[in-house]
XYZ file of C-alpha atoms in Angstrom:
189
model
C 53.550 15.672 -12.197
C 50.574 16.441 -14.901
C 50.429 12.965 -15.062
C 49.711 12.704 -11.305
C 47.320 15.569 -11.521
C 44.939 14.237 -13.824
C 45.128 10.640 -12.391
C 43.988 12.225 -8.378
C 41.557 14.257 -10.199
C 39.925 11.497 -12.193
C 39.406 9.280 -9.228
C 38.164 12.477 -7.242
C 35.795 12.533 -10.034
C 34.764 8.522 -9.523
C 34.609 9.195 -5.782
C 32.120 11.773 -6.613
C 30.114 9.656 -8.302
C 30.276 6.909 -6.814
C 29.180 8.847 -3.081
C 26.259 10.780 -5.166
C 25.046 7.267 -6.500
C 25.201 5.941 -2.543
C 23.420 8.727 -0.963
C 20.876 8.795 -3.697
C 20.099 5.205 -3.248
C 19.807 5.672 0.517
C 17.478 8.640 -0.198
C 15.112 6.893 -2.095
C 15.339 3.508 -0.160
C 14.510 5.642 2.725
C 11.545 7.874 0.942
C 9.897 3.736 0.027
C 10.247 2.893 3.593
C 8.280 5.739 4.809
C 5.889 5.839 2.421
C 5.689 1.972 3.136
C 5.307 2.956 6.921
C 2.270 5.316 5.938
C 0.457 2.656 4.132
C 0.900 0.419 6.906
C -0.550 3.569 9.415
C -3.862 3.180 7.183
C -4.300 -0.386 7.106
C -3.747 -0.440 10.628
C -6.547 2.021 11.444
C -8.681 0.204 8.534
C -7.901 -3.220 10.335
C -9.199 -1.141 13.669
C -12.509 -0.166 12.820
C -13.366 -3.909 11.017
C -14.266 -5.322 14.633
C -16.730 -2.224 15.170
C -18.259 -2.575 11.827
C -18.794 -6.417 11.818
C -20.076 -5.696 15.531
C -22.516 -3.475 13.932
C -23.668 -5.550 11.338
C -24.458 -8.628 13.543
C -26.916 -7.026 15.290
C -29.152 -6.269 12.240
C -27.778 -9.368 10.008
C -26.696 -12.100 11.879
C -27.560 -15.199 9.817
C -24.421 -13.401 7.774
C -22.280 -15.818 9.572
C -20.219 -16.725 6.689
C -19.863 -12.654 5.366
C -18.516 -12.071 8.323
C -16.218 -14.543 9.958
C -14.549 -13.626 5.979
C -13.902 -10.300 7.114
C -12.849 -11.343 10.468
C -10.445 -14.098 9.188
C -9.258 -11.234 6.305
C -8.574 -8.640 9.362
C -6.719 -11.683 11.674
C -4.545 -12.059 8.019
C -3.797 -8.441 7.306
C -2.624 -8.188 11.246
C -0.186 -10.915 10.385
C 1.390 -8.823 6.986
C 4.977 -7.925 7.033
C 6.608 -7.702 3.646
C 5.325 -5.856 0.571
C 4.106 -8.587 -0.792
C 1.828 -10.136 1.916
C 0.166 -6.629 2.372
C -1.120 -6.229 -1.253
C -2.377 -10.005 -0.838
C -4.265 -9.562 2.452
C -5.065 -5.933 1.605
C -6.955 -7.570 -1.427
C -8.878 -9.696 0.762
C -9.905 -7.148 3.087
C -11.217 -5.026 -0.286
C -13.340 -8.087 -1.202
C -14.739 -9.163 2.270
C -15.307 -5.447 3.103
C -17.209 -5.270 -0.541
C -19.420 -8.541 0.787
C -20.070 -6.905 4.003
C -22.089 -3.626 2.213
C -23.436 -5.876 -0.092
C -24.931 -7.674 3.341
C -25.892 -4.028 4.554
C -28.119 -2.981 1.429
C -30.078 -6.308 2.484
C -30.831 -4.220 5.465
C -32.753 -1.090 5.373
C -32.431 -0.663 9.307
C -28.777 -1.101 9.599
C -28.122 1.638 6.076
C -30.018 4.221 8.410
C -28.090 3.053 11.485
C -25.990 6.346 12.533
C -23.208 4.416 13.877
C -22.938 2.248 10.978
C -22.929 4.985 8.477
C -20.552 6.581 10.610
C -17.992 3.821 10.347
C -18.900 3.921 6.589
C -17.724 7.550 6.498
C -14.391 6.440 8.531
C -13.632 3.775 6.698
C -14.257 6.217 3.293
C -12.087 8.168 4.522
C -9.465 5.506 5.593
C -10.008 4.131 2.069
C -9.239 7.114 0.008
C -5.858 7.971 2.894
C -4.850 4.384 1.596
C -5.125 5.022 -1.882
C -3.225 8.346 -1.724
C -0.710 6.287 0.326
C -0.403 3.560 -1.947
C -0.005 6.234 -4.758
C 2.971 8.035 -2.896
C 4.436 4.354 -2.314
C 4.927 3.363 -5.521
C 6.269 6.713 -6.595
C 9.066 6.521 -4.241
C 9.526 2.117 -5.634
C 9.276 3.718 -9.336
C 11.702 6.499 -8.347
C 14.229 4.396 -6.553
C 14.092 1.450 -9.007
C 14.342 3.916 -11.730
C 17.945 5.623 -10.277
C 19.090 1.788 -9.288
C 18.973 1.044 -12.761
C 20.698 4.103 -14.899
C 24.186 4.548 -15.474
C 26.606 4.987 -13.371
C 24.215 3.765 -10.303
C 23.504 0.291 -11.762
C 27.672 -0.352 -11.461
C 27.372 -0.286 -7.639
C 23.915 -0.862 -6.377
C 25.003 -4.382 -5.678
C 27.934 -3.682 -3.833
C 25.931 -1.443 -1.897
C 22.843 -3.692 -0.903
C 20.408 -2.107 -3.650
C 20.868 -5.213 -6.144
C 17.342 -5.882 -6.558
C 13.706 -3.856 -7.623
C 11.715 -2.972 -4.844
C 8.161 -4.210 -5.517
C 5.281 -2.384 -6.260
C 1.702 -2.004 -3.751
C -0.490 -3.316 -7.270
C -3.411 -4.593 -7.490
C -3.415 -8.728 -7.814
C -4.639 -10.484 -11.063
C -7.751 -11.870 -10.088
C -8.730 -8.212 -8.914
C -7.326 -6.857 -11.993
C -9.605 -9.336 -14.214
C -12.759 -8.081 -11.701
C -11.696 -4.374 -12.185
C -12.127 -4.959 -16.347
C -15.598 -6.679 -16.231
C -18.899 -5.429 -17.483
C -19.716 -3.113 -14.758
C -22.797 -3.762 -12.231
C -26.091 -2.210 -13.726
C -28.061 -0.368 -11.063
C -31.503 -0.034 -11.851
C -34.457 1.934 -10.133
């Protein structure tokens, strides 16, 4: 009867464990997906402004041709992103055509002092430093839930339940890395 005791009380125990492990997982799957969903919510309204910022800038620069059918073509990507993956790389491409574009704009005195083009600066500032804090929360919530999917006793049975692999990180790609770690630009007066 002892015998019988112990043995129903052990697997209570495993049941325990095994249910915490489950609903953890599911937590923390769910807490990436949202925080996913939010950095899609920013590119989204970044990817909505691009057509009234390039629309701004061709009136002032438009021999920019090439500047800006890069942004354009970056935008038509991003709109196209669905996994993880595809985001960071068309997210990266929007950074450096968006980068091009103001580099185009200090060319152009008129279009700096431009009230609707520094407003769209300000929004897209703004949009910027949402998408940071986004990306931020994001891979909190990856590093969180690939942290719990690989200790002890979770790692026996995220496979079984559908968790058998890392969820990847929103990171910064290597050719922007190498960029980032160059001699900084030297401004001079």
């Amino acid at each position: 009867m002892i015998a019988l005791i112990v043995v129903v009380v052990i697997i209570a125990i495993i049941a325990f464990v095994v249910i915490g492990a489950y609903n953890r997982l599911v937590a923390l799957d769910q807490s990436a997906d949202q925080a996913f969903a939010d950095i899609d919510v920013q590119l989204k309204q970044r990817n909505d402004l691009i057509p009234n910022l390039v629309e701004t800038v061709k009136g002032y620069a438009s021999h920019e041709a090439g500047t800006l059918a890069a942004v354009t073509q970056a935008r038509a990507a991003a709109a196209g992103a669905t996994s993880v993956n595809d985001k960071v790389a068309t997210d990266n491409m929007m950074t450096a055509a968006l980068g091009k574009l103001f580099a185009v704009a200090e060319a152009y005195p008129d279009l700096k002092a431009n009230t609707n083009f520094l407003e769209l600066q300000r929004e897209l500032s703004d949009i910027e430093n949402k998408l940071a804090a986004a990306r931020r929360f994001f891979n909190n919530a990856v590093s969180e839930f690939n942290a719990v999917r690989a200790q002890f006793p979770t790692v026996l049975f995220a496979g079984m339940f559908g968790f058998g692999s890392e969820k990847p990180f929103f990171e910064v790609d290597a050719a922007d890395r190498a960029a980032m770690t160059a001699a900084p630009p030297s401004v001079k007066f």
